[in-house]
mmCIF file of C-alpha atoms in Angstrom:
data_model
loop_
_atom_site.group_PDB
_atom_site.id
_atom_site.type_symbol
_atom_site.label_atom_id
_atom_site.label_comp_id
_atom_site.label_asym_id
_atom_site.label_seq_id
_atom_site.Cartn_x
_atom_site.Cartn_y
_atom_site.Cartn_z
ATOM 1 C CA MET Q 1 -69.691 -77.163 -89.382
ATOM 2 C CA LYS Q 2 -72.864 -78.972 -86.958
ATOM 3 C CA TRP Q 3 -76.387 -79.779 -88.621
ATOM 4 C CA TYR Q 4 -78.378 -76.758 -87.210
ATOM 5 C CA ASP Q 5 -76.113 -74.007 -88.589
ATOM 6 C CA ARG Q 6 -76.617 -74.928 -91.742
ATOM 7 C CA VAL Q 7 -80.201 -74.656 -90.843
ATOM 8 C CA LEU Q 8 -80.129 -71.879 -89.460
ATOM 9 C CA LEU Q 9 -76.839 -69.910 -92.634
ATOM 10 C CA THR Q 10 -79.642 -71.625 -94.841
ATOM 11 C CA VAL Q 11 -82.640 -69.616 -93.897
ATOM 12 C CA LEU Q 12 -80.014 -66.230 -93.297
ATOM 13 C CA SER Q 13 -78.884 -66.497 -96.938
ATOM 14 C CA VAL Q 14 -83.008 -66.923 -98.099
ATOM 15 C CA LEU Q 15 -83.636 -63.590 -95.717
ATOM 16 C CA GLY Q 16 -81.152 -61.503 -97.004
ATOM 17 C CA ALA Q 17 -81.780 -62.372 -100.887
ATOM 18 C CA VAL Q 18 -85.122 -62.011 -99.900
ATOM 19 C CA PHE Q 19 -84.337 -58.378 -98.424
ATOM 20 C CA GLY Q 20 -81.160 -58.240 -101.557
ATOM 21 C CA LEU Q 21 -83.940 -57.630 -103.914
ATOM 22 C CA CYS Q 22 -86.421 -55.878 -102.174
ATOM 23 C CA LEU Q 23 -84.141 -53.289 -102.409
ATOM 24 C CA ILE Q 24 -82.996 -53.621 -105.853
ATOM 25 C CA SER Q 25 -86.923 -53.063 -106.509
ATOM 26 C CA VAL Q 26 -87.615 -50.265 -104.149
ATOM 27 C CA ALA Q 27 -84.420 -48.745 -107.301
ATOM 28 C CA ILE Q 28 -85.942 -50.401 -109.780
ATOM 29 C CA GLY Q 29 -88.967 -48.138 -109.527
ATOM 30 C CA TRP Q 30 -91.090 -51.970 -109.323
ATOM 31 C CA PRO Q 31 -92.562 -52.809 -106.118
ATOM 32 C CA LEU Q 32 -92.959 -56.372 -104.888
ATOM 33 C CA SER Q 33 -96.571 -54.281 -103.344
ATOM 34 C CA GLU Q 34 -98.373 -51.302 -104.315
ATOM 35 C CA SER Q 35 -99.663 -50.416 -100.846
ATOM 36 C CA ALA Q 36 -97.318 -52.427 -98.850
ATOM 37 C CA LEU Q 37 -93.776 -50.237 -100.284
ATOM 38 C CA ARG Q 38 -95.359 -47.061 -101.211
ATOM 39 C CA GLY Q 39 -93.596 -44.942 -98.328
ATOM 40 C CA LEU Q 40 -90.403 -46.473 -99.027
ATOM 41 C CA THR Q 41 -91.242 -45.736 -103.160
ATOM 42 C CA ALA Q 42 -91.841 -42.093 -102.346
ATOM 43 C CA LEU Q 43 -88.153 -41.613 -100.345
ATOM 44 C CA SER Q 44 -86.517 -43.849 -103.929
ATOM 45 C CA GLN Q 45 -88.217 -40.969 -105.697
ATOM 46 C CA GLU Q 46 -84.460 -38.997 -105.382
ATOM 47 C CA GLY Q 47 -81.512 -40.567 -107.826
ATOM 48 C CA PRO Q 48 -78.660 -40.707 -104.700
ATOM 49 C CA VAL Q 49 -81.137 -43.351 -102.982
ATOM 50 C CA ARG Q 50 -81.960 -44.966 -105.451
ATOM 51 C CA LEU Q 51 -78.662 -45.664 -106.541
ATOM 52 C CA ILE Q 52 -77.896 -46.450 -102.845
ATOM 53 C CA ALA Q 53 -80.528 -48.652 -102.391
ATOM 54 C CA ALA Q 54 -79.080 -50.672 -105.709
ATOM 55 C CA ILE Q 55 -75.784 -51.782 -104.295
ATOM 56 C CA LEU Q 56 -77.200 -52.591 -101.275
ATOM 57 C CA GLY Q 57 -79.529 -55.087 -102.588
ATOM 58 C CA ALA Q 58 -76.828 -55.737 -105.107
ATOM 59 C CA ILE Q 59 -74.285 -56.584 -101.843
ATOM 60 C CA ALA Q 60 -76.713 -58.210 -99.942
ATOM 61 C CA LEU Q 61 -77.783 -60.886 -102.569
ATOM 62 C CA LEU Q 62 -73.158 -61.481 -103.138
ATOM 63 C CA ILE Q 63 -73.079 -61.857 -100.157
ATOM 64 C CA CYS Q 64 -75.808 -64.851 -98.985
ATOM 65 C CA ALA Q 65 -75.172 -66.220 -102.487
ATOM 66 C CA ARG Q 66 -71.831 -66.856 -100.959
ATOM 67 C CA LEU Q 67 -72.706 -68.075 -98.017
ATOM 68 C CA LEU Q 68 -75.675 -70.041 -99.505
ATOM 69 C CA PHE Q 69 -73.296 -71.570 -101.205
ATOM 70 C CA VAL Q 70 -70.911 -71.942 -98.500
ATOM 71 C CA ALA Q 71 -73.681 -73.839 -96.686
ATOM 72 C CA ILE Q 72 -74.451 -76.283 -99.136
ATOM 73 C CA LYS Q 73 -70.717 -77.127 -100.205
ATOM 74 C CA LYS Q 74 -69.818 -77.833 -96.721
ATOM 75 C CA ALA Q 75 -72.047 -80.366 -96.247
ATOM 76 C CA GLY Q 76 -70.280 -82.765 -98.224
ATOM 77 C CA ASP Q 77 -67.220 -82.083 -97.133
ATOM 78 C CA PHE Q 78 -67.210 -85.375 -94.487
ATOM 79 C CA LYS Q 79 -65.100 -87.515 -96.644
ATOM 80 C CA ARG Q 80 -63.073 -85.271 -98.765
ATOM 81 C CA MET Q 81 -61.430 -84.516 -95.530
ATOM 82 C CA ALA Q 82 -60.755 -88.203 -93.885
ATOM 83 C CA VAL Q 83 -58.819 -91.017 -96.125
ATOM 84 C CA VAL Q 84 -59.886 -93.924 -96.220
ATOM 85 C CA VAL Q 85 -58.149 -96.463 -93.277
ATOM 86 C CA GLU Q 86 -60.238 -99.541 -93.244
ATOM 87 C CA SER Q 87 -62.925 -100.883 -95.402
ATOM 88 C CA THR Q 88 -65.854 -103.437 -94.547
ATOM 89 C CA GLU Q 89 -70.143 -105.062 -94.733
ATOM 90 C CA ALA Q 90 -70.487 -102.616 -91.382
ATOM 91 C CA GLY Q 91 -68.920 -98.963 -93.011
ATOM 92 C CA GLN Q 92 -65.917 -97.096 -93.149
ATOM 93 C CA THR Q 93 -63.685 -95.868 -91.373
ATOM 94 C CA LEU Q 94 -62.254 -92.913 -91.199
ATOM 95 C CA LEU Q 95 -59.270 -90.885 -90.384
ATOM 96 C CA SER Q 96 -59.125 -86.634 -90.319
ATOM 97 C CA TYR Q 97 -56.956 -85.326 -91.666
ATOM 98 C CA ASN Q 98 -56.497 -83.768 -88.535
ATOM 99 C CA ALA Q 99 -56.390 -86.425 -87.001
ATOM 100 C CA ILE Q 100 -53.064 -86.524 -89.069
ATOM 101 C CA ASN Q 101 -51.917 -83.364 -88.380
ATOM 102 C CA ALA Q 102 -51.559 -83.351 -84.516
ATOM 103 C CA MET Q 103 -50.394 -87.098 -84.733
ATOM 104 C CA VAL Q 104 -47.908 -85.773 -87.061
ATOM 105 C CA LEU Q 105 -47.443 -81.874 -84.161
ATOM 106 C CA ARG Q 106 -47.016 -84.314 -81.827
ATOM 107 C CA HIS Q 107 -44.282 -86.561 -82.928
ATOM 108 C CA VAL Q 108 -42.000 -83.927 -84.752
ATOM 109 C CA ARG Q 109 -42.568 -81.298 -81.587
ATOM 110 C CA GLY Q 110 -41.207 -84.340 -79.338
ATOM 111 C CA ASN Q 111 -37.466 -83.515 -80.972
ATOM 112 C CA LYS Q 112 -35.783 -81.547 -79.156
ATOM 113 C CA TYR Q 113 -33.899 -80.742 -82.534
ATOM 114 C CA VAL Q 114 -36.980 -78.590 -83.585
ATOM 115 C CA THR Q 115 -38.659 -75.808 -81.320
ATOM 116 C CA ASP Q 116 -41.660 -75.036 -84.223
ATOM 117 C CA CYS Q 117 -43.632 -76.937 -86.604
ATOM 118 C CA LYS Q 118 -46.730 -76.965 -88.760
ATOM 119 C CA SER Q 119 -47.684 -79.506 -90.606
ATOM 120 C CA GLU Q 120 -50.978 -79.937 -94.329
ATOM 121 C CA VAL Q 121 -52.193 -82.866 -94.913
ATOM 122 C CA ASN Q 122 -52.784 -83.430 -98.804
ATOM 123 C CA GLU Q 123 -54.350 -85.920 -100.929
ATOM 124 C CA THR Q 124 -54.451 -86.404 -104.617
ATOM 125 C CA ASN Q 125 -55.559 -88.440 -106.490
ATOM 126 C CA GLY Q 126 -55.311 -91.385 -103.300
ATOM 127 C CA VAL Q 127 -51.470 -90.548 -102.726
ATOM 128 C CA ILE Q 128 -51.275 -89.066 -98.854
ATOM 129 C CA LYS Q 129 -49.005 -85.827 -99.011
ATOM 130 C CA LEU Q 130 -47.672 -84.318 -95.379
ATOM 131 C CA THR Q 131 -45.371 -81.437 -95.502
ATOM 132 C CA VAL Q 132 -43.834 -80.484 -92.309
ATOM 133 C CA ARG Q 133 -42.679 -77.027 -92.009
ATOM 134 C CA ILE Q 134 -39.983 -76.662 -89.072
ATOM 135 C CA VAL Q 135 -38.090 -74.298 -87.417
ATOM 136 C CA THR Q 136 -34.216 -76.465 -85.520
ATOM 137 C CA THR Q 137 -32.279 -75.111 -83.122
ATOM 138 C CA ALA Q 138 -28.141 -74.221 -84.031
ATOM 139 C CA GLU Q 139 -27.473 -77.394 -82.822
ATOM 140 C CA ALA Q 140 -29.060 -79.118 -85.543
ATOM 141 C CA SER Q 141 -27.630 -81.130 -88.464
ATOM 142 C CA SER Q 142 -30.934 -80.055 -91.340
ATOM 143 C CA ALA Q 143 -29.925 -82.790 -93.477
ATOM 144 C CA GLU Q 144 -29.856 -86.016 -90.510
ATOM 145 C CA LEU Q 145 -32.876 -84.260 -88.864
ATOM 146 C CA THR Q 146 -35.012 -83.565 -91.666
ATOM 147 C CA ARG Q 147 -33.915 -87.216 -93.367
ATOM 148 C CA GLN Q 148 -34.339 -88.332 -89.783
ATOM 149 C CA LEU Q 149 -37.700 -87.073 -89.710
ATOM 150 C CA GLN Q 150 -38.948 -87.781 -92.972
ATOM 151 C CA ALA Q 151 -37.998 -92.040 -91.533
ATOM 152 C CA SER Q 152 -40.145 -91.575 -87.525
ATOM 153 C CA ILE Q 153 -43.080 -89.264 -89.509
ATOM 154 C CA LYS Q 154 -43.178 -91.690 -91.987
ATOM 155 C CA ASP Q 155 -43.377 -94.785 -89.938
ATOM 156 C CA CYS Q 156 -45.474 -92.654 -87.007
ATOM 157 C CA VAL Q 157 -48.232 -92.358 -88.873
ATOM 158 C CA GLU Q 158 -48.226 -95.301 -91.004
ATOM 159 C CA LYS Q 159 -48.420 -98.165 -87.974
ATOM 160 C CA ASN Q 160 -51.027 -95.233 -85.463
ATOM 161 C CA GLY Q 161 -52.908 -94.240 -88.112
ATOM 162 C CA GLY Q 162 -52.782 -97.357 -90.411
ATOM 163 C CA ILE Q 163 -53.115 -95.193 -93.465
ATOM 164 C CA LYS Q 164 -50.189 -95.613 -96.565
ATOM 165 C CA LEU Q 165 -48.008 -92.150 -96.530
ATOM 166 C CA GLY Q 166 -46.747 -91.169 -100.688
ATOM 167 C CA SER Q 167 -44.073 -88.960 -99.089
ATOM 168 C CA VAL Q 168 -43.092 -86.529 -96.909
ATOM 169 C CA ASP Q 169 -41.496 -83.321 -96.695
ATOM 170 C CA VAL Q 170 -39.720 -81.699 -94.137
ATOM 171 C CA LEU Q 171 -38.687 -77.875 -95.257
ATOM 172 C CA VAL Q 172 -36.283 -76.367 -92.359
ATOM 173 C CA GLU Q 173 -38.018 -72.621 -92.915
ATOM 174 C CA ASN Q 174 -35.704 -70.809 -90.200
ATOM 175 C CA THR Q 175 -32.543 -72.189 -87.938
ATOM 176 C CA LEU Q 176 -32.512 -70.527 -84.008
ATOM 177 C CA ASN Q 177 -29.848 -69.441 -82.377
ATOM 178 C CA THR Q 178 -30.054 -70.313 -78.667
ATOM 179 C CA ARG Q 179 -26.547 -70.802 -77.509
ATOM 180 C CA GLY Q 180 -26.343 -67.400 -74.880
ATOM 181 C CA LYS Q 181 -26.778 -63.458 -76.146
ATOM 182 C CA ARG Q 182 -24.034 -61.044 -76.475
ATOM 183 C CA VAL Q 183 -23.988 -58.347 -74.354
ATOM 184 C CA GLU Q 184 -22.237 -55.097 -75.364
#
């Protein structure tokens, strides 16, 4: 999310919250300005209209509060979504989780026995953990393939990314039969 997206989201959230508060105030019969909202209060004298205005106002307030928290929270996520590769006097070199993910996927998809793969990067207590889910061909030996992939992924990421991995978990989700289909 770019900085101007965050600004626009914040402005929209504040405007939506003001709109929600106005709807709630009209619903309870407490207009912000008597002259400005005289027409709305006359319309809101009926019970169902007041209830609908209050519900819409509450929904608008909840949505805007959620958007505002998301906009504020995303601003501080920069370092949480990356791993420090190197720290120098000039600053830090960071490697994003997306970059690690791309490295892993490119490496795993190069294996002739893997037909599909997904990976996930997690960090707990400063230790990077990779989880790789694969779909293999019927010709592959699952135990041998997973051992091979664990070692080669760890070597690839540590060598190319410059980071130390804690563990690499490989889950074989499915084995596809790629032999000829039977025709009946």
